[in-house]
mmCIF file with all atom_site columns, C-alpha atoms in Angstrom:
data_model
loop_
_atom_site.group_PDB
_atom_site.id
_atom_site.type_symbol
_atom_site.label_atom_id
_atom_site.label_alt_id
_atom_site.label_comp_id
_atom_site.label_asym_id
_atom_site.label_entity_id
_atom_site.label_seq_id
_atom_site.pdbx_PDB_ins_code
_atom_site.Cartn_x
_atom_site.Cartn_y
_atom_site.Cartn_z
_atom_site.occupancy
_atom_site.B_iso_or_equiv
_atom_site.pdbx_formal_charge
_atom_site.auth_seq_id
_atom_site.auth_comp_id
_atom_site.auth_asym_id
_atom_site.auth_atom_id
_atom_site.pdbx_PDB_model_num
ATOM 1   C CA . ASP K 1 1   ? 41.282 17.055  -73.978 1.00 95.00 ? 130 ASP K CA 1
ATOM 2   C CA . LEU K 1 2   ? 37.753 17.305  -75.360 1.00 93.00 ? 131 LEU K CA 1
ATOM 3   C CA . MET K 1 3   ? 38.513 20.921  -76.237 1.00 93.00 ? 132 MET K CA 1
ATOM 4   C CA . THR K 1 4   ? 42.226 20.947  -77.046 1.00 96.00 ? 133 THR K CA 1
ATOM 5   C CA . GLU K 1 5   ? 43.054 17.381  -78.142 1.00 97.00 ? 134 GLU K CA 1
ATOM 6   C CA . GLN K 1 6   ? 39.963 16.383  -80.112 1.00 97.00 ? 135 GLN K CA 1
ATOM 7   C CA . ASP K 1 7   ? 41.822 14.177  -82.607 1.00 98.00 ? 136 ASP K CA 1
ATOM 8   C CA . LYS K 1 8   ? 43.484 12.270  -79.773 1.00 98.00 ? 137 LYS K CA 1
ATOM 9   C CA . VAL K 1 9   ? 40.150 11.823  -77.963 1.00 97.00 ? 138 VAL K CA 1
ATOM 10  C CA . THR K 1 10  ? 38.376 10.692  -81.140 1.00 98.00 ? 139 THR K CA 1
ATOM 11  C CA . GLU K 1 11  ? 41.094 8.122   -81.804 1.00 98.00 ? 140 GLU K CA 1
ATOM 12  C CA . ALA K 1 12  ? 40.941 6.833   -78.226 1.00 98.00 ? 141 ALA K CA 1
ATOM 13  C CA . LEU K 1 13  ? 37.143 6.598   -78.209 1.00 98.00 ? 142 LEU K CA 1
ATOM 14  C CA . THR K 1 14  ? 37.127 4.896   -81.613 1.00 98.00 ? 143 THR K CA 1
ATOM 15  C CA . LYS K 1 15  ? 39.540 2.243   -80.294 1.00 98.00 ? 144 LYS K CA 1
ATOM 16  C CA . LYS K 1 16  ? 37.505 1.874   -77.128 1.00 97.00 ? 145 LYS K CA 1
ATOM 17  C CA . CYS K 1 17  ? 34.320 1.410   -79.161 1.00 98.00 ? 146 CYS K CA 1
ATOM 18  C CA . ASP K 1 18  ? 36.007 -1.169  -81.416 1.00 98.00 ? 147 ASP K CA 1
ATOM 19  C CA . ALA K 1 19  ? 37.201 -3.121  -78.370 1.00 98.00 ? 148 ALA K CA 1
ATOM 20  C CA . LEU K 1 20  ? 33.794 -2.894  -76.728 1.00 98.00 ? 149 LEU K CA 1
ATOM 21  C CA . ILE K 1 21  ? 32.014 -4.225  -79.815 1.00 98.00 ? 150 ILE K CA 1
ATOM 22  C CA . GLU K 1 22  ? 34.408 -7.156  -79.926 1.00 98.00 ? 151 GLU K CA 1
ATOM 23  C CA . LYS K 1 23  ? 34.054 -7.836  -76.196 1.00 98.00 ? 152 LYS K CA 1
ATOM 24  C CA . ILE K 1 24  ? 30.253 -7.561  -76.111 1.00 98.00 ? 153 ILE K CA 1
ATOM 25  C CA . GLY K 1 25  ? 30.074 -9.789  -79.171 1.00 98.00 ? 154 GLY K CA 1
ATOM 26  C CA . ARG K 1 26  ? 31.879 -12.512 -77.215 1.00 98.00 ? 155 ARG K CA 1
ATOM 27  C CA . VAL K 1 27  ? 29.836 -11.880 -74.062 1.00 97.00 ? 156 VAL K CA 1
ATOM 28  C CA . ASN K 1 28  ? 26.603 -12.030 -76.050 1.00 98.00 ? 157 ASN K CA 1
ATOM 29  C CA . GLN K 1 29  ? 27.605 -15.348 -77.627 1.00 97.00 ? 158 GLN K CA 1
ATOM 30  C CA . ALA K 1 30  ? 28.346 -16.857 -74.228 1.00 97.00 ? 159 ALA K CA 1
ATOM 31  C CA . PHE K 1 31  ? 25.678 -15.283 -72.024 1.00 97.00 ? 160 PHE K CA 1
ATOM 32  C CA . GLY K 1 32  ? 23.288 -13.252 -74.201 1.00 94.00 ? 161 GLY K CA 1
ATOM 33  C CA . LYS K 1 33  ? 20.273 -15.429 -73.492 1.00 95.00 ? 162 LYS K CA 1
ATOM 34  C CA . TYR K 1 34  ? 20.711 -14.680 -69.773 1.00 97.00 ? 163 TYR K CA 1
ATOM 35  C CA . MET K 1 35  ? 21.106 -10.915 -70.154 1.00 97.00 ? 164 MET K CA 1
ATOM 36  C CA . PHE K 1 36  ? 18.787 -8.072  -71.106 1.00 96.00 ? 165 PHE K CA 1
ATOM 37  C CA . CYS K 1 37  ? 21.046 -5.031  -71.254 1.00 97.00 ? 166 CYS K CA 1
ATOM 38  C CA . ILE K 1 38  ? 24.504 -3.530  -71.334 1.00 97.00 ? 167 ILE K CA 1
ATOM 39  C CA . ILE K 1 39  ? 25.002 -0.809  -68.727 1.00 97.00 ? 168 ILE K CA 1
ATOM 40  C CA . PHE K 1 40  ? 27.118 2.266   -69.340 1.00 96.00 ? 169 PHE K CA 1
ATOM 41  C CA . ALA K 1 41  ? 27.770 4.552   -66.370 1.00 95.00 ? 170 ALA K CA 1
ATOM 42  C CA . ASP K 1 42  ? 28.791 7.897   -67.830 1.00 93.00 ? 171 ASP K CA 1
ATOM 43  C CA . ASP K 1 43  ? 27.623 10.811  -65.740 1.00 94.00 ? 172 ASP K CA 1
ATOM 44  C CA . PHE K 1 44  ? 26.994 13.624  -68.201 1.00 97.00 ? 173 PHE K CA 1
ATOM 45  C CA . GLY K 1 45  ? 25.349 16.012  -65.741 1.00 97.00 ? 174 GLY K CA 1
ATOM 46  C CA . ALA K 1 46  ? 26.033 17.957  -62.574 1.00 97.00 ? 175 ALA K CA 1
ATOM 47  C CA . GLN K 1 47  ? 23.335 19.266  -60.231 1.00 97.00 ? 176 GLN K CA 1
ATOM 48  C CA . ASN K 1 48  ? 22.716 22.437  -62.250 1.00 98.00 ? 177 ASN K CA 1
ATOM 49  C CA . ALA K 1 49  ? 23.854 21.762  -65.821 1.00 98.00 ? 178 ALA K CA 1
ATOM 50  C CA . PRO K 1 50  ? 25.389 19.189  -68.160 1.00 98.00 ? 179 PRO K CA 1
ATOM 51  C CA . LEU K 1 51  ? 29.109 18.596  -67.683 1.00 97.00 ? 180 LEU K CA 1
ATOM 52  C CA . LEU K 1 52  ? 29.628 19.160  -71.419 1.00 96.00 ? 181 LEU K CA 1
ATOM 53  C CA . SER K 1 53  ? 28.078 21.653  -73.767 1.00 97.00 ? 182 SER K CA 1
ATOM 54  C CA . PRO K 1 54  ? 25.517 20.071  -76.086 1.00 98.00 ? 183 PRO K CA 1
ATOM 55  C CA . ASP K 1 55  ? 27.783 20.912  -79.054 1.00 97.00 ? 184 ASP K CA 1
ATOM 56  C CA . ILE K 1 56  ? 30.827 19.134  -77.580 1.00 97.00 ? 185 ILE K CA 1
ATOM 57  C CA . PHE K 1 57  ? 28.655 16.234  -76.446 1.00 98.00 ? 186 PHE K CA 1
ATOM 58  C CA . ARG K 1 58  ? 27.169 15.938  -79.929 1.00 98.00 ? 187 ARG K CA 1
ATOM 59  C CA . LYS K 1 59  ? 30.556 16.173  -81.659 1.00 98.00 ? 188 LYS K CA 1
ATOM 60  C CA . MET K 1 60  ? 32.765 14.119  -79.347 1.00 97.00 ? 189 MET K CA 1
ATOM 61  C CA . ILE K 1 61  ? 30.551 11.605  -77.528 1.00 97.00 ? 190 ILE K CA 1
ATOM 62  C CA . VAL K 1 62  ? 27.413 10.883  -79.558 1.00 98.00 ? 191 VAL K CA 1
ATOM 63  C CA . PRO K 1 63  ? 29.094 9.319   -82.636 1.00 98.00 ? 192 PRO K CA 1
ATOM 64  C CA . HIS K 1 64  ? 30.782 6.609   -80.561 1.00 98.00 ? 193 HIS K CA 1
ATOM 65  C CA . TYR K 1 65  ? 27.637 5.767   -78.595 1.00 97.00 ? 194 TYR K CA 1
ATOM 66  C CA . LYS K 1 66  ? 25.636 5.750   -81.819 1.00 98.00 ? 195 LYS K CA 1
ATOM 67  C CA . ARG K 1 67  ? 28.079 3.384   -83.520 1.00 98.00 ? 196 ARG K CA 1
ATOM 68  C CA . PHE K 1 68  ? 28.030 1.026   -80.532 1.00 98.00 ? 197 PHE K CA 1
ATOM 69  C CA . SER K 1 69  ? 24.240 1.099   -80.120 1.00 98.00 ? 198 SER K CA 1
ATOM 70  C CA . THR K 1 70  ? 23.686 0.562   -83.842 1.00 98.00 ? 199 THR K CA 1
ATOM 71  C CA . TRP K 1 71  ? 25.902 -2.514  -83.663 1.00 98.00 ? 200 TRP K CA 1
ATOM 72  C CA . LEU K 1 72  ? 24.274 -3.692  -80.401 1.00 98.00 ? 201 LEU K CA 1
ATOM 73  C CA . HIS K 1 73  ? 20.722 -3.417  -81.730 1.00 98.00 ? 202 HIS K CA 1
ATOM 74  C CA . ALA K 1 74  ? 21.616 -5.031  -85.080 1.00 98.00 ? 203 ALA K CA 1
ATOM 75  C CA . ASN K 1 75  ? 23.563 -7.959  -83.603 1.00 98.00 ? 204 ASN K CA 1
ATOM 76  C CA . THR K 1 76  ? 21.978 -8.740  -80.243 1.00 98.00 ? 205 THR K CA 1
ATOM 77  C CA . ALA K 1 77  ? 18.656 -8.604  -78.417 1.00 97.00 ? 206 ALA K CA 1
ATOM 78  C CA . LEU K 1 78  ? 20.259 -6.498  -75.689 1.00 98.00 ? 207 LEU K CA 1
ATOM 79  C CA . LYS K 1 79  ? 19.188 -3.022  -74.654 1.00 98.00 ? 208 LYS K CA 1
ATOM 80  C CA . LEU K 1 80  ? 21.524 -0.117  -73.932 1.00 98.00 ? 209 LEU K CA 1
ATOM 81  C CA . TYR K 1 81  ? 21.086 1.162   -70.369 1.00 98.00 ? 210 TYR K CA 1
ATOM 82  C CA . LEU K 1 82  ? 22.707 4.489   -69.475 1.00 98.00 ? 211 LEU K CA 1
ATOM 83  C CA . HIS K 1 83  ? 23.356 5.651   -65.951 1.00 97.00 ? 212 HIS K CA 1
ATOM 84  C CA . SER K 1 84  ? 23.809 9.399   -66.081 1.00 97.00 ? 213 SER K CA 1
ATOM 85  C CA . CYS K 1 85  ? 23.119 11.623  -63.119 1.00 94.00 ? 214 CYS K CA 1
ATOM 86  C CA . GLY K 1 86  ? 22.369 15.273  -63.131 1.00 96.00 ? 215 GLY K CA 1
ATOM 87  C CA . ALA K 1 87  ? 20.833 17.997  -65.223 1.00 98.00 ? 216 ALA K CA 1
ATOM 88  C CA . ILE K 1 88  ? 20.962 16.309  -68.613 1.00 98.00 ? 217 ILE K CA 1
ATOM 89  C CA . MET K 1 89  ? 17.775 17.697  -70.177 1.00 98.00 ? 218 MET K CA 1
ATOM 90  C CA . PRO K 1 90  ? 19.784 19.680  -72.800 1.00 98.00 ? 219 PRO K CA 1
ATOM 91  C CA . LEU K 1 91  ? 21.390 16.374  -73.867 1.00 98.00 ? 220 LEU K CA 1
ATOM 92  C CA . LEU K 1 92  ? 18.323 14.122  -73.870 1.00 98.00 ? 221 LEU K CA 1
ATOM 93  C CA . ASP K 1 93  ? 17.445 14.463  -77.548 1.00 98.00 ? 222 ASP K CA 1
ATOM 94  C CA . ASP K 1 94  ? 20.974 13.333  -78.356 1.00 98.00 ? 223 ASP K CA 1
ATOM 95  C CA . ILE K 1 95  ? 20.911 10.575  -75.720 1.00 98.00 ? 224 ILE K CA 1
ATOM 96  C CA . VAL K 1 96  ? 17.739 9.167   -77.253 1.00 98.00 ? 225 VAL K CA 1
ATOM 97  C CA . GLY K 1 97  ? 19.155 9.664   -80.762 1.00 98.00 ? 226 GLY K CA 1
ATOM 98  C CA . MET K 1 98  ? 22.355 7.816   -79.965 1.00 97.00 ? 227 MET K CA 1
ATOM 99  C CA . GLY K 1 99  ? 20.338 4.681   -79.186 1.00 98.00 ? 228 GLY K CA 1
ATOM 100 C CA . VAL K 1 100 ? 19.980 4.582   -75.418 1.00 98.00 ? 229 VAL K CA 1
ATOM 101 C CA . ASP K 1 101 ? 16.983 2.433   -74.471 1.00 98.00 ? 230 ASP K CA 1
ATOM 102 C CA . ILE K 1 102 ? 16.896 2.855   -70.680 1.00 98.00 ? 231 ILE K CA 1
ATOM 103 C CA . LEU K 1 103 ? 17.887 5.896   -68.589 1.00 98.00 ? 232 LEU K CA 1
ATOM 104 C CA . ASN K 1 104 ? 18.823 5.823   -64.908 1.00 98.00 ? 233 ASN K CA 1
ATOM 105 C CA . PRO K 1 105 ? 18.632 7.376   -62.269 1.00 97.00 ? 234 PRO K CA 1
ATOM 106 C CA . VAL K 1 106 ? 16.330 10.086  -63.711 1.00 98.00 ? 235 VAL K CA 1
ATOM 107 C CA . GLN K 1 107 ? 17.534 12.701  -61.250 1.00 97.00 ? 236 GLN K CA 1
ATOM 108 C CA . THR K 1 108 ? 14.451 14.881  -61.060 1.00 97.00 ? 237 THR K CA 1
ATOM 109 C CA . SER K 1 109 ? 16.074 16.942  -58.292 1.00 95.00 ? 238 SER K CA 1
ATOM 110 C CA . ALA K 1 110 ? 18.603 18.308  -60.798 1.00 97.00 ? 239 ALA K CA 1
ATOM 111 C CA . ALA K 1 111 ? 17.954 21.538  -62.703 1.00 98.00 ? 240 ALA K CA 1
ATOM 112 C CA . GLY K 1 112 ? 15.555 21.208  -65.614 1.00 98.00 ? 241 GLY K CA 1
ATOM 113 C CA . MET K 1 113 ? 14.667 17.567  -64.904 1.00 98.00 ? 242 MET K CA 1
ATOM 114 C CA . ASN K 1 114 ? 10.956 18.095  -64.309 1.00 98.00 ? 243 ASN K CA 1
ATOM 115 C CA . PRO K 1 115 ? 9.274  14.669  -64.221 1.00 98.00 ? 244 PRO K CA 1
ATOM 116 C CA . VAL K 1 116 ? 6.122  15.815  -66.041 1.00 98.00 ? 245 VAL K CA 1
ATOM 117 C CA . THR K 1 117 ? 8.196  17.297  -68.866 1.00 98.00 ? 246 THR K CA 1
ATOM 118 C CA . LEU K 1 118 ? 10.432 14.213  -69.050 1.00 98.00 ? 247 LEU K CA 1
ATOM 119 C CA . LYS K 1 119 ? 7.472  11.851  -69.353 1.00 98.00 ? 248 LYS K CA 1
ATOM 120 C CA . ALA K 1 120 ? 5.626  14.028  -71.865 1.00 98.00 ? 249 ALA K CA 1
ATOM 121 C CA . LYS K 1 121 ? 8.620  14.595  -74.119 1.00 97.00 ? 250 LYS K CA 1
ATOM 122 C CA . TYR K 1 122 ? 10.486 11.291  -73.812 1.00 98.00 ? 251 TYR K CA 1
ATOM 123 C CA . GLY K 1 123 ? 8.037  8.775   -72.327 1.00 97.00 ? 252 GLY K CA 1
ATOM 124 C CA . ARG K 1 124 ? 7.519  6.978   -75.640 1.00 96.00 ? 253 ARG K CA 1
ATOM 125 C CA . LYS K 1 125 ? 11.180 7.157   -76.654 1.00 97.00 ? 254 LYS K CA 1
ATOM 126 C CA . ILE K 1 126 ? 13.075 5.827   -73.645 1.00 98.00 ? 255 ILE K CA 1
ATOM 127 C CA . VAL K 1 127 ? 12.452 3.753   -70.524 1.00 98.00 ? 256 VAL K CA 1
ATOM 128 C CA . PHE K 1 128 ? 12.899 5.614   -67.254 1.00 98.00 ? 257 PHE K CA 1
ATOM 129 C CA . SER K 1 129 ? 14.547 3.445   -64.593 1.00 98.00 ? 258 SER K CA 1
ATOM 130 C CA . GLY K 1 130 ? 14.380 5.757   -61.609 1.00 96.00 ? 259 GLY K CA 1
ATOM 131 C CA . GLY K 1 131 ? 12.754 9.021   -60.716 1.00 97.00 ? 260 GLY K CA 1
ATOM 132 C CA . GLY K 1 132 ? 10.387 7.172   -58.392 1.00 97.00 ? 261 GLY K CA 1
ATOM 133 C CA . CYS K 1 133 ? 11.536 8.780   -55.167 1.00 97.00 ? 262 CYS K CA 1
ATOM 134 C CA . ASP K 1 134 ? 13.881 11.686  -54.542 1.00 96.00 ? 263 ASP K CA 1
ATOM 135 C CA . THR K 1 135 ? 16.704 10.565  -52.244 1.00 95.00 ? 264 THR K CA 1
ATOM 136 C CA . GLN K 1 136 ? 18.148 14.080  -51.912 1.00 93.00 ? 265 GLN K CA 1
ATOM 137 C CA . SER K 1 137 ? 15.179 15.706  -50.226 1.00 94.00 ? 266 SER K CA 1
ATOM 138 C CA . VAL K 1 138 ? 12.384 13.178  -49.618 1.00 97.00 ? 267 VAL K CA 1
ATOM 139 C CA . LEU K 1 139 ? 13.545 9.663   -48.680 1.00 97.00 ? 268 LEU K CA 1
ATOM 140 C CA . GLY K 1 140 ? 15.064 9.975   -45.225 1.00 94.00 ? 269 GLY K CA 1
ATOM 141 C CA . PHE K 1 141 ? 13.842 13.561  -44.787 1.00 95.00 ? 270 PHE K CA 1
ATOM 142 C CA . LYS K 1 142 ? 10.040 13.591  -45.002 1.00 96.00 ? 271 LYS K CA 1
ATOM 143 C CA . SER K 1 143 ? 7.273  12.063  -42.916 1.00 97.00 ? 272 SER K CA 1
ATOM 144 C CA . LYS K 1 144 ? 5.659  8.747   -43.802 1.00 97.00 ? 273 LYS K CA 1
ATOM 145 C CA . ASP K 1 145 ? 2.604  10.517  -45.257 1.00 98.00 ? 274 ASP K CA 1
ATOM 146 C CA . GLU K 1 146 ? 4.741  12.908  -47.316 1.00 98.00 ? 275 GLU K CA 1
ATOM 147 C CA . LEU K 1 147 ? 6.836  10.011  -48.600 1.00 98.00 ? 276 LEU K CA 1
ATOM 148 C CA . GLU K 1 148 ? 3.733  8.039   -49.597 1.00 98.00 ? 277 GLU K CA 1
ATOM 149 C CA . GLU K 1 149 ? 2.285  11.025  -51.465 1.00 98.00 ? 278 GLU K CA 1
ATOM 150 C CA . HIS K 1 150 ? 5.600  11.689  -53.227 1.00 98.00 ? 279 HIS K CA 1
ATOM 151 C CA . VAL K 1 151 ? 5.813  8.080   -54.442 1.00 98.00 ? 280 VAL K CA 1
ATOM 152 C CA . LYS K 1 152 ? 2.164  8.087   -55.568 1.00 98.00 ? 281 LYS K CA 1
ATOM 153 C CA . GLU K 1 153 ? 2.742  11.328  -57.469 1.00 98.00 ? 282 GLU K CA 1
ATOM 154 C CA . ARG K 1 154 ? 5.759  9.840   -59.259 1.00 98.00 ? 283 ARG K CA 1
ATOM 155 C CA . LEU K 1 155 ? 3.766  6.758   -60.180 1.00 98.00 ? 284 LEU K CA 1
ATOM 156 C CA . ARG K 1 156 ? 0.949  8.955   -61.548 1.00 98.00 ? 285 ARG K CA 1
ATOM 157 C CA . ILE K 1 157 ? 3.500  10.813  -63.665 1.00 98.00 ? 286 ILE K CA 1
ATOM 158 C CA . PHE K 1 158 ? 5.819  8.079   -64.929 1.00 98.00 ? 287 PHE K CA 1
ATOM 159 C CA . ALA K 1 159 ? 3.742  4.862   -65.018 1.00 97.00 ? 288 ALA K CA 1
ATOM 160 C CA . PRO K 1 160 ? 0.971  5.613   -67.560 1.00 97.00 ? 289 PRO K CA 1
ATOM 161 C CA . GLY K 1 161 ? 1.699  4.041   -70.923 1.00 95.00 ? 290 GLY K CA 1
ATOM 162 C CA . GLY K 1 162 ? 4.613  2.007   -69.587 1.00 96.00 ? 291 GLY K CA 1
ATOM 163 C CA . GLY K 1 163 ? 8.263  2.800   -70.068 1.00 96.00 ? 292 GLY K CA 1
ATOM 164 C CA . PHE K 1 164 ? 8.883  3.092   -66.328 1.00 98.00 ? 293 PHE K CA 1
ATOM 165 C CA . ILE K 1 165 ? 10.853 0.896   -63.963 1.00 97.00 ? 294 ILE K CA 1
ATOM 166 C CA . PHE K 1 166 ? 10.176 2.122   -60.446 1.00 97.00 ? 295 PHE K CA 1
ATOM 167 C CA . ASN K 1 167 ? 13.374 2.903   -58.624 1.00 95.00 ? 296 ASN K CA 1
ATOM 168 C CA . GLN K 1 168 ? 14.472 5.625   -56.292 1.00 95.00 ? 297 GLN K CA 1
ATOM 169 C CA . ILE K 1 169 ? 16.882 8.275   -57.523 1.00 95.00 ? 298 ILE K CA 1
ATOM 170 C CA . HIS K 1 170 ? 20.391 7.156   -56.530 1.00 91.00 ? 299 HIS K CA 1
ATOM 171 C CA . ALA K 1 171 ? 21.315 4.776   -53.745 1.00 92.00 ? 300 ALA K CA 1
ATOM 172 C CA . ILE K 1 172 ? 19.456 4.703   -50.456 1.00 94.00 ? 301 ILE K CA 1
ATOM 173 C CA . GLN K 1 173 ? 21.695 6.445   -47.944 1.00 91.00 ? 302 GLN K CA 1
ATOM 174 C CA . ALA K 1 174 ? 22.612 5.412   -44.385 1.00 92.00 ? 303 ALA K CA 1
ATOM 175 C CA . ASN K 1 175 ? 20.357 8.077   -42.833 1.00 88.00 ? 304 ASN K CA 1
ATOM 176 C CA . VAL K 1 176 ? 17.220 6.372   -44.194 1.00 96.00 ? 305 VAL K CA 1
ATOM 177 C CA . SER K 1 177 ? 15.345 4.275   -41.654 1.00 96.00 ? 306 SER K CA 1
ATOM 178 C CA . PRO K 1 178 ? 14.171 0.748   -42.470 1.00 96.00 ? 307 PRO K CA 1
ATOM 179 C CA . GLU K 1 179 ? 10.625 2.025   -41.896 1.00 96.00 ? 308 GLU K CA 1
ATOM 180 C CA . SER K 1 180 ? 11.034 4.620   -44.661 1.00 97.00 ? 309 SER K CA 1
ATOM 181 C CA . ILE K 1 181 ? 12.361 1.984   -47.036 1.00 96.00 ? 310 ILE K CA 1
ATOM 182 C CA . LEU K 1 182 ? 9.362  -0.234  -46.260 1.00 97.00 ? 311 LEU K CA 1
ATOM 183 C CA . THR K 1 183 ? 7.011  2.731   -46.755 1.00 97.00 ? 312 THR K CA 1
ATOM 184 C CA . LEU K 1 184 ? 8.609  3.417   -50.125 1.00 96.00 ? 313 LEU K CA 1
ATOM 185 C CA . PHE K 1 185 ? 8.151  -0.110  -51.456 1.00 95.00 ? 314 PHE K CA 1
ATOM 186 C CA . ASP K 1 186 ? 4.827  -0.810  -49.719 1.00 97.00 ? 315 ASP K CA 1
ATOM 187 C CA . THR K 1 187 ? 3.423  2.309   -51.418 1.00 98.00 ? 316 THR K CA 1
ATOM 188 C CA . VAL K 1 188 ? 4.601  1.089   -54.813 1.00 97.00 ? 317 VAL K CA 1
ATOM 189 C CA . HIS K 1 189 ? 3.064  -2.335  -54.274 1.00 95.00 ? 318 HIS K CA 1
ATOM 190 C CA . LYS K 1 190 ? -0.264 -0.855  -53.162 1.00 95.00 ? 319 LYS K CA 1
#
């Protein structure tokens, strides 16, 4: 539909945005002092590339996010938190520009998601909530020493200057031992 029914999609997303603004307005009135963010879970990336071309993303998705975030930031103290997996580097300028404050899971194992580049280019523009430990190839797969070094490296990359909430990339899977989980968090606390 994003390619062949653009008018229909735009109308649907406009209505969805209108309804969301109304709903979050009510939620903010009732609970805003107990909240810090609104979470959107829209995966825009696959392992090797964005799911949408940057042009389609910019044309069809960004305006609705931008309208919502503009309203959110003007009318509440809430932040906009986006969960988007995958290789989203080609979309990050637009993601920042559409008003996202916090990005999760920061899937550095996806193509083009180099942590050093992410921090250098976007570290002052967006908060990274994730990227602290790779759950695809490190947590549950590497030795205790390798895990500790990986976590320390991620802290050295993402923590300076702030804008980093330590979190692993994605959920901790069933193959991960309790000892590895303790190593992960003990290393962060040290």
